[in-house]
Every structure is written in structure tokens, then in C-alpha cells.
Short mmCIF file of C-alpha atoms in Angstrom, two decimals:
data_model
loop_
_atom_site.label_atom_id
_atom_site.label_comp_id
_atom_site.label_asym_id
_atom_site.label_seq_id
_atom_site.Cartn_x
_atom_site.Cartn_y
_atom_site.Cartn_z
CA PHE A 1 -29.06 -41.10 -23.15
CA ASN A 2 -26.66 -42.10 -20.16
CA LYS A 3 -28.95 -41.28 -17.14
CA LYS A 4 -26.13 -41.95 -14.79
CA LYS A 5 -23.77 -39.49 -16.61
CA ILE A 6 -26.58 -36.92 -16.65
CA ILE A 7 -27.22 -37.36 -12.93
CA GLU A 8 -23.53 -36.97 -12.19
CA ASN A 9 -23.28 -33.73 -14.18
CA LEU A 10 -26.34 -32.26 -12.28
CA ILE A 11 -24.85 -33.31 -9.09
CA SER A 12 -21.52 -31.53 -9.95
CA LYS A 13 -23.42 -28.38 -11.09
CA ILE A 14 -25.48 -28.23 -7.90
CA MET A 15 -22.38 -28.70 -5.93
CA ASP A 16 -20.59 -25.87 -7.78
CA LEU A 17 -23.62 -23.55 -7.30
CA ASN A 18 -23.78 -24.17 -3.52
CA GLY A 19 -20.11 -24.23 -2.64
CA PRO A 20 -17.76 -21.34 -2.32
CA SER A 21 -15.81 -20.37 -5.51
CA LEU A 22 -12.58 -19.55 -3.49
CA LYS A 23 -10.74 -22.73 -2.88
CA PRO A 24 -7.52 -23.50 -1.46
CA ILE A 25 -4.53 -24.22 -3.92
CA LEU A 26 -1.01 -25.14 -4.12
CA ASN A 27 1.38 -22.53 -5.24
CA LEU A 28 3.96 -24.10 -7.34
CA THR A 29 4.97 -21.06 -9.48
CA GLY A 30 7.98 -20.10 -7.64
CA THR A 31 6.59 -16.57 -6.75
CA ILE A 32 6.23 -16.98 -3.03
CA LEU A 33 3.90 -13.92 -2.51
CA HIS A 34 1.64 -14.34 -5.50
CA THR A 35 -0.86 -11.65 -6.23
CA ASN A 36 -3.10 -13.82 -7.91
CA PHE A 37 -3.26 -16.49 -5.22
CA GLY A 38 -3.87 -14.07 -2.19
CA ARG A 39 -0.43 -13.07 -1.50
CA ALA A 40 0.61 -13.91 2.21
CA SER A 41 -0.71 -16.87 4.22
CA LEU A 42 -1.90 -15.69 7.56
CA SER A 43 -0.63 -17.11 10.96
CA ASN A 44 -2.82 -19.09 13.22
CA LYS A 45 -2.79 -16.18 15.74
CA ALA A 46 -4.32 -13.93 13.06
CA ILE A 47 -6.74 -16.58 11.93
CA ASN A 48 -7.95 -16.97 15.61
CA ALA A 49 -8.31 -13.31 16.13
CA MET A 50 -10.55 -12.97 12.96
CA ILE A 51 -12.85 -15.76 14.20
CA SER A 52 -12.98 -14.17 17.34
CA VAL A 53 -14.21 -10.76 16.13
CA SER A 54 -16.33 -12.31 13.49
CA GLN A 55 -18.45 -14.14 16.03
CA ASN A 56 -18.90 -11.21 18.44
CA ASN A 57 -19.64 -7.54 18.64
CA THR A 58 -16.46 -5.49 19.28
CA ASN A 59 -15.18 -2.04 20.19
CA LEU A 60 -14.21 -1.31 16.68
CA GLU A 61 -15.15 2.34 17.02
CA PHE A 62 -15.90 2.63 20.60
CA ASP A 63 -13.39 3.79 23.37
CA LEU A 64 -13.88 1.60 26.22
CA LEU A 65 -11.85 3.69 28.75
CA LYS A 66 -13.67 7.14 27.67
CA ASN A 67 -17.04 5.45 27.11
CA MET A 68 -17.34 7.22 23.92
CA ARG A 69 -17.12 6.73 20.09
CA GLY A 70 -13.59 5.85 19.20
CA TYR A 71 -11.38 5.59 15.78
CA ARG A 72 -10.85 2.24 14.14
CA ASP A 73 -7.41 2.99 13.16
CA GLU A 74 -6.32 3.28 16.71
CA HIS A 75 -6.48 -0.48 17.27
CA ILE A 76 -3.31 -0.92 15.07
CA SER A 77 -1.60 2.51 14.78
CA ASN A 78 0.30 2.28 17.90
CA ILE A 79 1.99 -0.98 17.03
CA ILE A 80 2.71 0.24 13.44
CA CYS A 81 4.22 3.26 14.85
CA TYR A 82 6.40 1.21 17.31
CA LEU A 83 7.53 -0.99 14.33
CA THR A 84 8.46 1.69 12.03
CA GLY A 85 9.45 4.66 14.31
CA ALA A 86 6.73 6.99 12.60
CA ASP A 87 4.88 9.63 14.58
CA ALA A 88 1.44 8.34 13.24
CA ALA A 89 -0.19 5.83 10.94
CA CYS A 90 -3.51 5.00 9.14
CA VAL A 91 -4.65 1.83 7.20
CA VAL A 92 -6.68 1.53 4.00
CA ASN A 93 -7.85 -1.58 2.14
CA ASN A 94 -4.63 -1.89 -0.07
CA ASN A 95 -1.54 0.05 -1.20
CA ALA A 96 -3.08 1.31 -4.43
CA ALA A 97 -5.74 2.89 -2.16
CA ALA A 98 -3.18 4.36 -0.12
CA LEU A 99 -1.56 6.10 -3.08
CA VAL A 100 -4.96 7.33 -4.35
CA LEU A 101 -5.72 8.84 -1.05
CA LEU A 102 -2.33 10.51 -0.65
CA VAL A 103 -2.73 12.20 -4.07
CA ASN A 104 -6.10 13.15 -3.54
CA THR A 105 -5.25 14.68 -0.21
CA PHE A 106 -2.10 16.58 -1.11
CA ALA A 107 -2.20 17.15 -4.77
CA ASN A 108 -5.80 17.36 -5.85
CA LYS A 109 -5.83 19.57 -8.97
CA GLN A 110 -2.12 20.09 -8.32
CA GLU A 111 1.17 18.70 -9.76
CA VAL A 112 2.66 15.37 -8.69
CA ILE A 113 6.36 15.33 -9.67
CA LEU A 114 7.73 11.84 -10.27
CA SER A 115 10.63 10.49 -12.18
CA ARG A 116 9.96 8.87 -15.64
CA GLY A 117 11.94 5.82 -14.50
CA GLU A 118 9.26 5.17 -11.71
CA LEU A 119 6.15 5.11 -13.92
CA VAL A 120 5.41 1.58 -13.27
CA GLU A 121 2.57 -0.76 -13.99
CA ILE A 122 1.42 -2.80 -11.26
CA GLY A 123 -0.83 -6.20 -11.40
CA GLY A 124 -3.98 -6.02 -13.67
CA SER A 125 -2.61 -3.44 -15.97
CA PHE A 126 -3.10 -0.62 -13.37
CA ARG A 127 -0.69 2.14 -14.04
CA ILE A 128 0.66 4.67 -11.72
CA PRO A 129 0.00 7.62 -14.19
CA ASP A 130 -3.65 6.70 -14.49
CA MET A 131 -3.91 6.30 -10.75
CA ILE A 132 -2.62 9.69 -10.04
CA THR A 133 -4.79 11.31 -12.69
CA GLN A 134 -7.96 9.47 -11.24
CA ALA A 135 -7.03 10.62 -7.91
CA GLY A 136 -7.08 14.21 -9.00
CA GLY A 137 -3.46 14.86 -9.53
CA ILE A 138 -1.55 16.25 -12.33
CA LEU A 139 1.47 14.06 -13.29
CA LYS A 140 4.63 16.02 -14.02
CA GLU A 141 7.31 13.77 -15.20
CA VAL A 142 11.02 14.47 -14.61
CA GLY A 143 14.16 13.06 -16.09
CA THR A 144 14.34 10.15 -18.45
CA THR A 145 13.62 6.44 -18.29
CA ASN A 146 17.20 5.65 -17.18
CA ARG A 147 18.51 8.74 -15.60
CA THR A 148 16.98 11.52 -13.34
CA HIS A 149 19.04 14.05 -11.70
CA GLU A 150 18.64 16.34 -8.64
CA GLN A 151 18.12 19.42 -10.80
CA ASP A 152 15.38 17.79 -12.64
CA TYR A 153 13.13 17.90 -9.49
CA CYS A 154 14.38 21.52 -8.88
CA ASN A 155 13.39 22.66 -12.31
CA ALA A 156 9.89 21.05 -12.13
CA LEU A 157 8.89 22.86 -8.98
CA SER A 158 6.16 25.46 -9.30
CA ASP A 159 3.46 27.31 -7.49
CA ASN A 160 1.05 24.44 -8.36
CA THR A 161 3.35 21.74 -7.06
CA GLY A 162 1.33 19.60 -4.57
CA MET A 163 3.77 16.66 -3.61
CA LEU A 164 6.96 15.12 -4.65
CA LEU A 165 6.53 11.19 -5.07
CA LYS A 166 9.02 8.22 -5.25
CA ILE A 167 7.93 4.81 -6.05
CA HIS A 168 10.16 1.77 -5.56
CA THR A 169 10.40 -0.19 -8.74
CA SER A 170 9.85 -3.60 -7.27
CA ASN A 171 8.61 -5.53 -10.23
CA PHE A 172 11.57 -4.45 -12.83
CA GLU A 173 15.02 -3.34 -12.78
CA ILE A 174 16.89 -1.00 -15.32
CA GLN A 175 20.76 -1.56 -15.38
CA GLY A 176 23.74 0.10 -17.08
CA PHE A 177 23.92 3.92 -17.64
CA THR A 178 21.51 4.91 -14.94
CA SER A 179 21.03 7.49 -12.24
CA SER A 180 18.46 8.32 -9.61
CA VAL A 181 18.12 10.78 -6.63
CA LYS A 182 18.49 9.45 -3.08
CA GLU A 183 15.64 10.13 -0.60
CA GLU A 184 17.75 12.33 1.56
CA LYS A 185 18.15 14.88 -1.38
CA LEU A 186 14.55 14.47 -2.37
CA GLY A 187 13.39 15.07 1.18
CA LYS A 188 15.51 18.35 1.19
CA ILE A 189 14.14 19.57 -1.93
CA ALA A 190 10.48 18.95 -0.66
CA LYS A 191 11.08 20.62 2.57
CA THR A 192 12.57 23.73 0.85
CA ALA A 193 9.48 23.92 -1.31
CA ASN A 194 7.31 23.27 1.73
CA ILE A 195 5.41 20.38 0.11
CA PRO A 196 5.14 16.55 1.25
CA PHE A 197 7.57 14.06 0.18
CA ILE A 198 5.99 10.74 -0.13
CA VAL A 199 7.66 7.26 -0.73
CA ASP A 200 5.86 4.33 -1.94
CA VAL A 201 8.04 1.29 -0.86
CA GLY A 202 5.63 -1.43 -2.15
CA SER A 203 6.08 -4.49 -0.08
CA GLY A 204 7.05 -2.75 3.14
CA ARG A 205 10.15 -4.51 4.56
CA LEU A 206 10.52 -4.09 8.19
CA SER A 207 13.37 -6.38 9.17
CA ASN A 208 16.83 -6.79 8.04
CA CYS A 209 17.12 -8.79 4.72
CA HIS A 210 20.70 -9.58 5.42
CA ASN A 211 19.59 -11.85 8.17
CA PHE A 212 17.87 -14.20 5.73
CA ASP A 213 20.40 -13.89 2.94
CA LEU A 214 17.92 -12.03 0.63
CA PRO A 215 18.37 -9.24 -2.07
CA LYS A 216 18.30 -5.75 -0.62
CA GLU A 217 14.91 -3.92 -0.51
CA PRO A 218 14.03 -0.66 0.72
CA SER A 219 12.59 -0.47 4.41
CA VAL A 220 10.02 1.54 5.73
CA GLN A 221 12.29 2.69 8.54
CA ASP A 222 15.13 3.79 6.15
CA ALA A 223 12.54 5.88 3.97
CA LEU A 224 11.29 7.74 7.13
CA LEU A 225 15.07 8.25 8.45
CA SER A 226 16.05 9.41 4.84
CA GLY A 227 13.36 12.36 5.08
CA ALA A 228 10.10 11.09 3.82
CA ASP A 229 7.21 12.80 5.33
CA LEU A 230 4.96 9.88 4.53
CA VAL A 231 5.51 6.25 3.50
CA CYS A 232 3.11 4.03 2.16
CA PHE A 233 3.27 -0.01 1.75
CA SER A 234 1.33 -3.19 1.62
CA GLY A 235 0.28 -5.17 4.65
CA ASP A 236 -0.12 -8.40 3.03
CA LYS A 237 3.30 -9.00 1.45
CA LEU A 238 6.58 -9.05 3.35
CA ILE A 239 4.67 -8.18 6.63
CA GLY A 240 2.42 -11.27 6.25
CA GLY A 241 -0.72 -9.81 7.20
CA PRO A 242 -4.18 -9.40 5.61
CA GLN A 243 -4.66 -7.27 2.44
CA ALA A 244 -4.17 -3.58 3.64
CA GLY A 245 -2.19 -0.40 2.66
CA LEU A 246 -0.42 1.18 5.54
CA ILE A 247 0.66 4.81 5.69
CA VAL A 248 2.92 6.16 8.15
CA GLY A 249 4.81 9.50 8.86
CA ARG A 250 4.10 12.85 10.21
CA ALA A 251 1.15 13.24 12.60
CA ASP A 252 -0.18 16.41 10.96
CA LEU A 253 -0.34 14.86 7.56
CA VAL A 254 -1.93 11.75 8.76
CA ARG A 255 -4.63 13.82 10.31
CA LYS A 256 -5.30 15.27 6.93
CA LEU A 257 -5.44 11.81 5.45
CA ASN A 258 -8.08 10.81 7.98
CA SER A 259 -10.12 13.80 7.41
CA ASN A 260 -10.52 13.31 3.75
CA PRO A 261 -13.94 11.95 3.19
CA ILE A 262 -12.45 9.46 0.72
CA LYS A 263 -10.68 7.70 3.53
CA ARG A 264 -14.07 6.31 4.59
CA ALA A 265 -14.80 4.51 1.38
CA MET A 266 -11.04 3.00 1.83
CA ARG A 267 -11.35 1.92 5.45
CA VAL A 268 -10.83 -1.79 6.61
CA ASP A 269 -13.26 -3.72 8.57
CA LYS A 270 -13.04 -5.35 11.99
CA ILE A 271 -11.68 -8.76 10.65
CA THR A 272 -8.81 -7.01 8.68
CA ILE A 273 -7.93 -5.08 11.86
CA ALA A 274 -7.92 -8.15 14.03
CA ALA A 275 -5.72 -10.15 11.57
#
């Protein structure tokens, strides 16, 4: 037996058991915001804010001015509304959670109208149809994979329609003989039917891509101006923040989201809010 080798192996095993499993790595894949690698890197200002609240008690759910219980989303909702132009905002632990909360709040046991061309699969083999079903919604597909028209949405409306959903297909592209319906028209259809029109823009662009010579991506502001009642997006991609799902839009609808008991299971902690 090689005693030295045995001792070295034991030391290595002990260090693995005692040390953290999360380790800094170099991302050389070419995918800048890589899901498997933790997505966006935080700024020093965000990191310092996280350290500060980690080491102390905070006014996470306490209003210091009114000297009474407060609401944790209020620490960030004002700045999110300022950046997006929305009336109200709430935050959950990721954008998938945001979609689940939206469906469960507005279309539980009701139909969710969505184009077949937007039935995407996101990371980890999680599929939008499965998420809608698990959230309590009844998926109602309209159109075809490559072409969906305004009349398809109108024909799909019924007394059991809960919401009209549009999802940005950020991880694939269909080219050629294609057709889709603009947000402005979808917003009018939803308004006429008196149902929420919800847009999932994915990465959550807030700035102008042309300033950085980047491909065009839908922005949160554009979706709101186009008639979306609510828009959901990620906080840990283009925004460069911690893992989070942000929902912005009409104040009355955001209040319904916040009153859903499932929201508590999806809320973020003080460290995420600080970042």
C-alpha cells in the first residue's frame, strides 16, 4: 500500500466534505448569461448591500415611518415602476414562478389562450404547457406553429377564458412563412373580452439595444405601452441582478397577485431584495 497516496486521498475527501460545493468558475462557452453558471454577475454595490443586510436585522417587513408592519416588495417596487413606467410591481423568486403565479391568480380552472408558436421549452426540460396546467390553467392553443392570426384569438374566446398570454420565444426562431399578432391588437382583444392580457418578455430588456449594437429584443416598456395589463420578466439576466421574477403593470391586478396565498411561497428574502 502507498500510505502517502492514501493520506492524500483522505485529505482531499475531507476537504470536499468540509468545503462549499459552489465554486467560482470561468465561463468560456460564449453564452454570456449562462443559466447553468448562475447567469448575471452582481456588481460590487449589490454585493455590499447583500453583506450589510446579512449581518444585521432589517426593516424587511416593517414600516419605520408608520411604526407598523410593512410589505417587503415595497423596498423595490417604486424603483421598478420608475424604470418601467408601470403602475405597480411585485417580485417572486424567478420568472417561471411569476408565470405560475399569474396563471393561478387569473386563470385557475379557466382557459389560457396562447399561440402554438409560443409553446416553448425552457431550461431543464420545463415546458410552458406543463407549467400552465400545474398552475391550474387550461391551455387553449390557437393558430399553428408558424402562423397565428388575430381571428384565431377571437374564435378561441369563451365564457371560461381566464387570460390571454403572449410569450417571447427568446431561445429559438421560426423564419420564412410566418405570421404573428402584435401586442397592440392582442391588448384590444383582451380588453373587449374583459380579461387580462399578459406578456412574458423573458430577459427583461429595459435599455435601448441599438445603443450597444445588439439584436433587437422586446422591452418591458414596449410591452406595457402596447397594451399589456401585466408583464413578467427575469431580474438575473439583462438587468444584471439576483435571481428573481418581476411582474409589472396595473395596480389592481398586482394587488390580486399579492393576495394569492401562493405568493408567500414564492417571495424573495432580504438578501435578494438588497441586491
